[in-house]
Tab-separated table of C-alpha atoms in Angstrom:
chain	number	residue	atom	x	y	z
T	1	MET	CA	-55.027	0.072	-19.768
T	2	SER	CA	-54.884	3.744	-18.854
T	3	ASP	CA	-57.972	5.933	-18.868
T	4	ARG	CA	-55.908	9.139	-18.942
T	5	THR	CA	-56.909	10.331	-22.368
T	6	GLY	CA	-56.147	13.872	-23.408
T	7	LEU	CA	-58.723	16.650	-23.363
T	8	GLY	CA	-61.204	16.020	-26.133
T	9	ALA	CA	-59.655	12.668	-27.008
T	10	PRO	CA	-62.165	9.867	-27.550
T	11	ARG	CA	-62.171	7.127	-24.937
T	12	HIS	CA	-60.852	3.757	-26.096
T	13	TRP	CA	-63.732	1.386	-26.856
T	14	LEU	CA	-62.640	-1.133	-24.197
T	15	LEU	CA	-63.051	1.460	-21.420
T	16	THR	CA	-66.764	1.904	-22.073
T	17	ALA	CA	-69.125	0.718	-19.319
T	18	ALA	CA	-71.271	-2.333	-20.109
T	19	GLN	CA	-74.427	-0.373	-19.254
T	20	ASP	CA	-73.779	2.023	-22.152
T	21	LEU	CA	-74.166	-0.824	-24.666
T	22	VAL	CA	-77.574	-1.967	-23.383
T	23	ASP	CA	-79.274	1.273	-22.310
T	24	THR	CA	-81.808	1.265	-25.158
T	25	GLN	CA	-82.421	-2.464	-25.073
T	26	LYS	CA	-85.778	-4.052	-24.300
T	27	VAL	CA	-85.150	-7.120	-22.139
T	28	VAL	CA	-86.897	-10.301	-23.229
T	29	GLN	CA	-87.519	-12.822	-20.461
T	30	VAL	CA	-89.609	-15.964	-19.988
T	31	ASP	CA	-91.378	-17.265	-16.907
T	32	SER	CA	-89.635	-20.357	-15.554
T	33	ARG	CA	-93.021	-22.130	-15.511
T	34	ALA	CA	-93.522	-21.617	-19.249
T	35	THR	CA	-93.355	-24.624	-21.546
T	36	ILE	CA	-90.323	-25.337	-23.712
T	37	GLU	CA	-92.423	-24.564	-26.789
T	38	GLU	CA	-93.411	-21.169	-25.377
T	39	ALA	CA	-89.774	-20.380	-24.595
T	40	CYS	CA	-88.718	-21.367	-28.120
T	41	ASP	CA	-91.507	-19.210	-29.544
T	42	ALA	CA	-89.918	-16.266	-27.708
T	43	LEU	CA	-86.510	-17.112	-29.193
T	44	ILE	CA	-87.969	-17.271	-32.697
T	45	GLU	CA	-90.097	-14.131	-32.338
T	46	HIS	CA	-87.182	-12.000	-31.125
T	47	SER	CA	-84.455	-13.717	-33.214
T	48	ILE	CA	-82.340	-14.541	-30.152
T	49	GLN	CA	-80.492	-17.681	-29.052
T	50	SER	CA	-81.093	-17.550	-25.296
T	51	VAL	CA	-83.420	-15.966	-22.787
T	52	PRO	CA	-83.284	-15.417	-18.988
T	53	LEU	CA	-85.824	-17.333	-16.911
T	54	TYR	CA	-87.727	-15.405	-14.241
T	55	ASP	CA	-89.415	-16.971	-11.221
T	56	ALA	CA	-92.487	-14.923	-10.323
T	57	HIS	CA	-92.728	-16.512	-6.864
T	58	SER	CA	-89.227	-15.605	-5.690
T	59	HIS	CA	-89.045	-12.464	-7.888
T	60	SER	CA	-85.616	-13.519	-9.117
T	61	TYR	CA	-83.853	-14.954	-12.137
T	62	VAL	CA	-83.264	-18.682	-11.892
T	63	GLY	CA	-81.194	-19.351	-14.986
T	64	MET	CA	-80.794	-18.991	-18.721
T	65	PHE	CA	-82.492	-21.072	-21.419
T	66	ASP	CA	-80.220	-21.572	-24.413
T	67	VAL	CA	-80.618	-23.469	-27.688
T	68	HIS	CA	-77.797	-25.756	-26.482
T	69	ASP	CA	-80.110	-26.752	-23.613
T	70	LEU	CA	-82.848	-27.673	-26.061
T	71	ALA	CA	-80.439	-29.781	-28.126
T	72	ALA	CA	-79.179	-31.568	-24.999
T	73	PHE	CA	-82.771	-32.194	-23.895
T	74	ILE	CA	-83.806	-33.670	-27.258
T	75	LEU	CA	-80.774	-35.955	-27.325
T	76	ALA	CA	-81.322	-37.103	-23.737
T	77	ARG	CA	-84.976	-37.819	-24.502
T	78	ARG	CA	-84.041	-40.108	-27.369
T	79	SER	CA	-81.147	-41.963	-25.776
T	80	THR	CA	-81.571	-44.951	-23.484
T	81	PRO	CA	-80.190	-45.211	-19.949
T	82	ALA	CA	-78.448	-48.450	-20.822
T	83	LEU	CA	-76.578	-46.733	-23.640
T	84	HIS	CA	-74.749	-44.524	-21.156
T	85	GLY	CA	-74.849	-46.892	-18.207
T	86	ASP	CA	-77.155	-44.346	-16.610
T	87	THR	CA	-80.164	-45.764	-14.780
T	88	GLY	CA	-80.843	-43.243	-12.057
T	89	SER	CA	-78.658	-40.139	-12.257
T	90	PRO	CA	-80.176	-36.681	-11.623
T	91	LEU	CA	-79.894	-35.921	-15.353
T	92	SER	CA	-81.673	-39.157	-16.241
T	93	ARG	CA	-84.531	-38.411	-13.852
T	94	ARG	CA	-84.626	-34.787	-15.004
T	95	VAL	CA	-85.450	-35.628	-18.622
T	96	ARG	CA	-87.046	-39.075	-18.411
T	97	GLU	CA	-89.563	-38.723	-15.644
T	98	PRO	CA	-91.287	-35.382	-16.268
T	99	SER	CA	-94.285	-34.585	-14.126
T	100	GLU	CA	-96.236	-33.578	-17.236
T	101	PRO	CA	-96.568	-34.815	-20.840
T	102	VAL	CA	-93.742	-34.043	-23.270
T	103	ALA	CA	-95.734	-31.269	-24.966
T	104	ASN	CA	-95.951	-29.463	-21.633
T	105	ASP	CA	-92.359	-29.871	-20.440
T	106	LEU	CA	-91.411	-26.836	-18.388
T	107	VAL	CA	-88.464	-24.786	-19.588
T	108	GLY	CA	-87.229	-24.313	-16.018
T	109	ARG	CA	-86.501	-28.045	-15.842
T	110	ILE	CA	-83.854	-27.895	-18.568
T	111	SER	CA	-82.215	-24.538	-17.867
T	112	ASP	CA	-78.416	-24.942	-18.254
T	113	LEU	CA	-78.839	-28.630	-19.112
T	114	SER	CA	-75.923	-28.348	-21.552
T	115	HIS	CA	-73.662	-26.434	-19.090
T	116	LEU	CA	-72.462	-24.341	-22.044
T	117	ASN	CA	-74.148	-20.963	-21.497
T	118	PRO	CA	-75.031	-20.468	-17.842
T	119	PHE	CA	-76.478	-17.269	-16.388
T	120	TYR	CA	-73.560	-14.836	-16.040
T	121	SER	CA	-74.159	-11.378	-14.597
T	122	VAL	CA	-72.137	-8.190	-14.274
T	123	VAL	CA	-72.694	-4.837	-12.576
T	124	PRO	CA	-73.443	-1.842	-14.853
T	125	GLU	CA	-69.998	-0.287	-14.297
T	126	THR	CA	-68.135	-3.359	-15.597
T	127	THR	CA	-65.982	-2.295	-18.548
T	128	VAL	CA	-66.239	-3.727	-22.037
T	129	ALA	CA	-62.648	-4.943	-21.555
T	130	GLN	CA	-63.714	-7.077	-18.593
T	131	VAL	CA	-66.781	-8.408	-20.403
T	132	ALA	CA	-64.727	-9.180	-23.527
T	133	GLN	CA	-62.326	-11.146	-21.332
T	134	VAL	CA	-65.276	-13.344	-20.288
T	135	PHE	CA	-66.390	-13.694	-23.923
T	136	ALA	CA	-62.888	-14.639	-25.037
T	137	LYS	CA	-63.178	-17.702	-22.786
T	138	GLY	CA	-66.279	-18.864	-24.674
T	139	ALA	CA	-69.259	-17.252	-22.915
T	140	HIS	CA	-71.671	-15.771	-25.447
T	141	ARG	CA	-73.584	-13.261	-23.324
T	142	VAL	CA	-73.862	-11.696	-19.875
T	143	ALA	CA	-76.743	-10.050	-18.051
T	144	VAL	CA	-76.043	-6.455	-17.060
T	145	MET	CA	-77.920	-6.145	-13.774
T	146	GLN	CA	-79.743	-3.041	-12.590
T	147	SER	CA	-80.278	-4.729	-9.219
T	148	ASP	CA	-80.405	-8.255	-7.840
T	149	ARG	CA	-83.921	-8.624	-9.232
T	150	GLU	CA	-83.814	-6.561	-12.417
T	151	ILE	CA	-81.842	-6.994	-15.625
T	152	ARG	CA	-80.819	-3.787	-17.353
T	153	GLY	CA	-79.922	-5.589	-20.580
T	154	ILE	CA	-78.259	-8.614	-22.154
T	155	LEU	CA	-74.807	-7.886	-23.559
T	156	SER	CA	-73.712	-10.342	-26.247
T	157	GLN	CA	-70.527	-11.109	-28.135
T	158	ALA	CA	-72.150	-9.729	-31.280
T	159	ARG	CA	-72.959	-6.397	-29.593
T	160	VAL	CA	-69.378	-5.974	-28.326
T	161	VAL	CA	-67.869	-6.792	-31.732
T	162	ARG	CA	-70.288	-4.399	-33.436
T	163	TYR	CA	-69.415	-1.677	-30.908
T	164	PHE	CA	-65.703	-2.131	-31.608
T	165	PHE	CA	-66.263	-1.900	-35.356
T	166	GLU	CA	-68.482	1.173	-35.055
T	167	HIS	CA	-65.924	2.894	-32.809
T	168	SER	CA	-62.758	1.777	-34.546
T	169	ASP	CA	-61.787	5.444	-34.772
T	170	THR	CA	-60.708	5.031	-31.129
T	171	ALA	CA	-58.732	1.866	-31.913
T	172	THR	CA	-54.985	1.784	-31.479
T	173	ALA	CA	-52.509	1.533	-34.343
T	174	ILE	CA	-52.008	-2.134	-33.458
T	175	GLU	CA	-55.755	-2.791	-33.660
T	176	HIS	CA	-55.952	-1.097	-37.063
T	177	GLN	CA	-53.058	-3.252	-38.210
T	178	LEU	CA	-54.958	-6.333	-37.046
T	179	LEU	CA	-58.036	-5.255	-38.998
T	180	ASP	CA	-55.998	-5.188	-42.201
T	181	THR	CA	-54.288	-8.537	-41.536
T	182	SER	CA	-55.521	-11.701	-43.239
T	183	LEU	CA	-57.234	-14.501	-41.342
T	184	GLU	CA	-54.422	-16.832	-42.359
T	185	LYS	CA	-51.704	-14.592	-40.902
T	186	LEU	CA	-53.728	-14.165	-37.696
T	187	GLY	CA	-53.761	-17.934	-37.273
T	188	LEU	CA	-57.559	-18.109	-37.458
T	189	VAL	CA	-57.729	-20.727	-40.211
T	190	THR	CA	-57.638	-23.931	-38.159
T	191	ARG	CA	-58.482	-26.318	-41.018
T	192	ASP	CA	-60.216	-28.581	-38.509
T	193	VAL	CA	-63.948	-28.466	-39.185
T	194	VAL	CA	-66.634	-31.041	-38.396
T	195	CYS	CA	-68.847	-31.364	-41.481
T	196	VAL	CA	-72.066	-33.222	-42.287
T	197	SER	CA	-73.921	-33.961	-45.510
T	198	PRO	CA	-77.336	-32.438	-46.250
T	199	ASP	CA	-78.869	-35.920	-45.792
T	200	THR	CA	-77.406	-36.474	-42.309
T	201	PRO	CA	-80.196	-37.190	-39.771
T	202	VAL	CA	-80.968	-34.240	-37.504
T	203	LEU	CA	-80.319	-36.237	-34.332
T	204	LYS	CA	-76.847	-37.219	-35.509
T	205	ALA	CA	-76.087	-33.573	-36.302
T	206	LEU	CA	-77.312	-32.516	-32.849
T	207	SER	CA	-75.041	-35.112	-31.294
T	208	LEU	CA	-72.063	-33.707	-33.202
T	209	LEU	CA	-72.943	-30.138	-32.194
T	210	GLU	CA	-73.057	-31.120	-28.530
T	211	SER	CA	-70.068	-33.482	-28.441
T	212	HIS	CA	-67.804	-31.006	-30.254
T	213	ARG	CA	-69.310	-28.012	-28.408
T	214	VAL	CA	-69.836	-26.017	-31.586
T	215	SER	CA	-72.810	-23.932	-32.661
T	216	SER	CA	-72.873	-24.654	-36.380
T	217	LEU	CA	-72.050	-27.355	-38.925
T	218	PRO	CA	-71.334	-26.824	-42.628
T	219	LEU	CA	-73.410	-28.933	-45.003
T	220	VAL	CA	-70.998	-30.466	-47.492
T	221	ASP	CA	-71.801	-32.430	-50.636
T	222	ASN	CA	-68.870	-33.949	-52.558
T	223	GLU	CA	-66.492	-31.766	-50.484
T	224	GLN	CA	-68.354	-28.628	-51.578
T	225	LEU	CA	-70.059	-26.174	-49.217
T	226	VAL	CA	-73.792	-26.166	-49.993
T	227	GLY	CA	-75.376	-24.980	-46.750
T	228	SER	CA	-75.091	-24.537	-43.008
T	229	LEU	CA	-76.944	-25.961	-40.001
T	230	SER	CA	-76.899	-23.717	-36.939
T	231	LEU	CA	-78.067	-24.199	-33.383
T	232	SER	CA	-80.423	-21.315	-34.092
T	233	ASP	CA	-82.291	-23.754	-36.352
T	234	VAL	CA	-82.776	-26.177	-33.438
T	235	LYS	CA	-85.379	-23.985	-31.738
T	236	HIS	CA	-87.770	-24.800	-34.590
T	237	LEU	CA	-87.824	-28.424	-33.399
T	238	ALA	CA	-89.990	-27.386	-30.442
T	239	ARG	CA	-92.736	-26.286	-32.843
T	240	ASN	CA	-92.447	-29.280	-35.165
T	241	ARG	CA	-91.020	-32.312	-33.392
T	242	GLN	CA	-91.485	-34.406	-36.539
T	243	LEU	CA	-88.354	-32.626	-37.775
T	244	THR	CA	-86.271	-34.571	-35.231
T	245	ARG	CA	-86.654	-37.521	-37.620
T	246	ALA	CA	-85.801	-35.420	-40.659
T	247	SER	CA	-82.531	-34.699	-42.449
T	248	CYS	CA	-80.393	-31.608	-41.951
T	249	ARG	CA	-81.531	-30.339	-45.329
T	250	GLU	CA	-85.198	-30.561	-44.305
T	251	LEU	CA	-84.621	-28.819	-40.961
T	252	VAL	CA	-82.682	-25.985	-42.591
T	253	GLN	CA	-85.353	-25.550	-45.257
T	254	ALA	CA	-88.093	-25.397	-42.613
T	255	ALA	CA	-86.144	-22.901	-40.492
T	256	ARG	CA	-85.315	-20.649	-43.457
T	257	TYR	CA	-88.940	-20.706	-44.580
T	258	VAL	CA	-90.114	-19.457	-41.179
T	259	GLN	CA	-87.370	-16.814	-41.089
T	260	GLY	CA	-88.307	-15.670	-44.569
T	261	LEU	CA	-91.960	-15.286	-43.576
T	262	ARG	CA	-91.057	-13.318	-40.448
T	263	GLU	CA	-88.357	-11.096	-41.906
T	264	GLY	CA	-89.546	-10.852	-45.495
T	265	GLN	CA	-86.234	-11.930	-46.986
T	266	ASP	CA	-84.410	-15.024	-48.149
T	267	LYS	CA	-82.192	-16.348	-45.360
T	268	ALA	CA	-80.722	-19.288	-47.258
T	269	ALA	CA	-77.386	-17.671	-48.151
T	270	VAL	CA	-74.178	-19.334	-46.936
T	271	PHE	CA	-71.549	-16.874	-45.749
T	272	SER	CA	-67.913	-17.759	-46.320
T	273	ALA	CA	-64.601	-16.041	-46.897
T	274	ARG	CA	-61.198	-17.025	-48.214
T	275	PRO	CA	-58.144	-17.430	-45.920
T	276	GLN	CA	-56.702	-14.285	-47.533
T	277	ALA	CA	-59.640	-12.144	-46.375
T	278	SER	CA	-58.811	-9.365	-43.937
T	279	LEU	CA	-60.245	-9.259	-40.431
T	280	ARG	CA	-61.879	-5.933	-41.345
T	281	TYR	CA	-63.728	-7.583	-44.242
T	282	VAL	CA	-64.888	-10.511	-42.087
T	283	LEU	CA	-66.115	-8.196	-39.313
T	284	ALA	CA	-68.068	-6.116	-41.824
T	285	LYS	CA	-69.661	-9.229	-43.274
T	286	LEU	CA	-70.575	-10.691	-39.874
T	287	ILE	CA	-72.150	-7.415	-38.764
T	288	ALA	CA	-74.016	-6.878	-42.037
T	289	THR	CA	-75.479	-10.401	-41.986
T	290	GLY	CA	-75.980	-10.823	-38.231
T	291	ALA	CA	-74.055	-14.109	-38.316
T	292	HIS	CA	-72.002	-15.367	-35.362
T	293	ARG	CA	-69.431	-17.209	-37.447
T	294	ILE	CA	-68.133	-17.363	-40.998
T	295	TRP	CA	-66.880	-20.415	-42.853
T	296	ILE	CA	-63.420	-20.248	-44.365
T	297	SER	CA	-63.370	-21.821	-47.786
T	298	GLU	CA	-61.136	-22.274	-50.775
T	299	ALA	CA	-61.922	-22.840	-54.426
T	300	VAL	CA	-62.104	-26.401	-55.683
T	301	SER	CA	-59.937	-26.248	-58.794
T	302	SER	CA	-61.618	-29.254	-60.387
T	303	VAL	CA	-65.055	-27.655	-60.114
T	304	THR	CA	-66.106	-25.062	-62.671
T	305	SER	CA	-69.198	-22.949	-62.329
T	306	SER	CA	-71.965	-23.346	-64.899
T	307	VAL	CA	-72.678	-19.622	-64.610
T	308	GLU	CA	-70.103	-17.345	-66.162
T	309	PRO	CA	-69.541	-13.988	-64.422
T	310	SER	CA	-70.415	-10.934	-66.473
T	311	THR	CA	-66.876	-9.652	-65.944
T	312	PRO	CA	-63.623	-11.508	-65.293
T	313	ALA	CA	-63.149	-12.437	-61.636
T	314	SER	CA	-59.906	-10.501	-61.517
T	315	ASN	CA	-61.815	-7.322	-62.365
T	316	ARG	CA	-64.785	-7.799	-60.023
T	317	ARG	CA	-64.873	-5.438	-57.070
T	318	ALA	CA	-67.576	-4.618	-54.559
T	319	SER	CA	-68.013	-3.318	-51.052
T	320	VAL	CA	-69.425	-4.645	-47.799
T	321	SER	CA	-71.452	-2.183	-45.749
T	322	SER	CA	-72.369	-2.555	-42.115
T	323	ALA	CA	-74.448	-0.492	-39.703
T	324	SER	CA	-71.331	1.508	-38.925
T	325	SER	CA	-70.033	4.354	-41.048
T	326	GLN	CA	-67.460	2.056	-42.607
T	327	THR	CA	-67.712	0.737	-46.141
T	328	VAL	CA	-65.038	-1.840	-46.845
T	329	PRO	CA	-63.784	-2.165	-50.436
T	330	VAL	CA	-63.639	-5.823	-51.423
T	331	ASP	CA	-61.854	-7.805	-54.106
T	332	LEU	CA	-64.409	-10.603	-54.536
T	333	ALA	CA	-61.960	-12.970	-56.184
T	334	LYS	CA	-59.553	-12.600	-53.236
T	335	TYR	CA	-61.824	-12.351	-50.194
T	336	ALA	CA	-65.324	-13.692	-50.843
T	337	GLY	CA	-66.048	-17.405	-50.650
T	338	GLU	CA	-68.385	-18.903	-53.217
T	339	PHE	CA	-71.085	-21.537	-53.337
T	340	GLY	CA	-69.375	-24.871	-54.029
T	341	ASP	CA	-66.107	-23.994	-52.277
T	342	ARG	CA	-64.330	-26.532	-50.074
T	343	VAL	CA	-64.565	-25.737	-46.326
T	344	CYS	CA	-61.171	-25.389	-44.673
T	345	GLY	CA	-61.956	-23.562	-41.420
T	346	VAL	CA	-64.334	-21.439	-39.387
T	347	VAL	CA	-63.948	-18.128	-37.568
T	348	SER	CA	-66.321	-17.267	-34.723
T	349	LEU	CA	-66.935	-14.141	-32.681
T	350	THR	CA	-65.080	-15.849	-29.810
T	351	ASP	CA	-62.002	-16.202	-32.045
T	352	ILE	CA	-62.170	-12.538	-33.040
T	353	LEU	CA	-62.536	-11.341	-29.442
T	354	ARG	CA	-59.524	-13.429	-28.393
T	355	VAL	CA	-57.432	-11.743	-31.078
T	356	LEU	CA	-58.615	-8.295	-30.015
T	357	MET	CA	-58.016	-8.972	-26.314
T	358	ASP	CA	-54.513	-10.315	-26.988
T	359	SER	CA	-53.675	-6.968	-28.587
T	360	ALA	CA	-55.480	-4.794	-26.022
T	361	PRO	CA	-53.403	-1.797	-24.878
T	362	GLY	CA	-52.370	-1.197	-21.278
T	363	PRO	CA	-51.943	-3.664	-18.399
T	364	ARG	CA	-53.078	-7.191	-19.088
T	365	LEU	CA	-56.307	-8.340	-17.499
T	366	ASP	CA	-56.002	-11.381	-15.258
T	367	PRO	CA	-56.835	-14.332	-17.579
T	368	ASP	CA	-57.803	-16.498	-14.602
T	369	TYR	CA	-60.170	-13.996	-13.003
T	370	ASN	CA	-63.857	-14.242	-13.864
T	371	TYR	CA	-65.240	-10.712	-14.125
T	372	ALA	CA	-68.790	-12.070	-14.300
T	373	SER	CA	-70.609	-13.906	-11.528
T	374	MET	CA	-72.478	-17.120	-12.246
T	375	ASP	CA	-75.782	-17.172	-10.384
């Protein structure tokens, strides 16, 4: 990718330095000697999914605490060594023989327990292209370091995707063509989704999340989409461990109630789109809602809604606005999924970044090179 833009020409979004995307960010961190409940309180308070752990004694970062780690910890706590043929492994000792009561388990003990979101770091000058290459492999965030002992900011998949959308005026013709291409034509509708019912026990759902290495499960009743359980809901288990014996429906209701109290709005909506939806529409919806994925759904022909629309579906039009200057016209009947649809796929930020990186202009980045270091 060449940086030789003409005089006055805007720089392509991928050439931006990582530091420019986190300059105004306030870094949230947790002491490695904090309890798991205290760490989860920080996640809930700041509406984040992971937090770096800082060791005050060594004045350094010792890892990242992620909601996947909490899920892995809860599952390991409730399994038996005999079930896995595990009677004395480091993992077994790590979660079964804590030095303190369960309520006081230290978050530093379970950092990177899931091995899914380790502590990745990059130097400030790393380009968005290099960071996006890391994200396209499945990492969700990297720490942009000011020095070995100071984090300048946490750069996430969501921030990079938002930056692309807000600066799409610098996108290439190919990227604009991608934005107006349907999910189906982009090959993003996999039609291979792990679903659970609203009455599925929470522990079984956690097991599915971890074994399939996914961050969300659609709640399906009679093949119809009625809700969604996300790993972001799991952090509420640290506050109310009785919910580990509850159903998915009860956990989601508890999590949405807390979110509603904190943010003053109903968070129970389920976001979905049809296979015919354009990538531009899906990006706008993800950015506007703050979601990390969107379910792909199709109408169930045998199911009719008890609520008639005020105008025929073929005539309904709306728009999706995001924080950017773009307002995307939408044909609701063609693009927007509806409550009661049948789930047929899922599109995540990782999927979108892979598509964007595959179309990136200029020389290809080395797919085998890791532009971030894992400390």
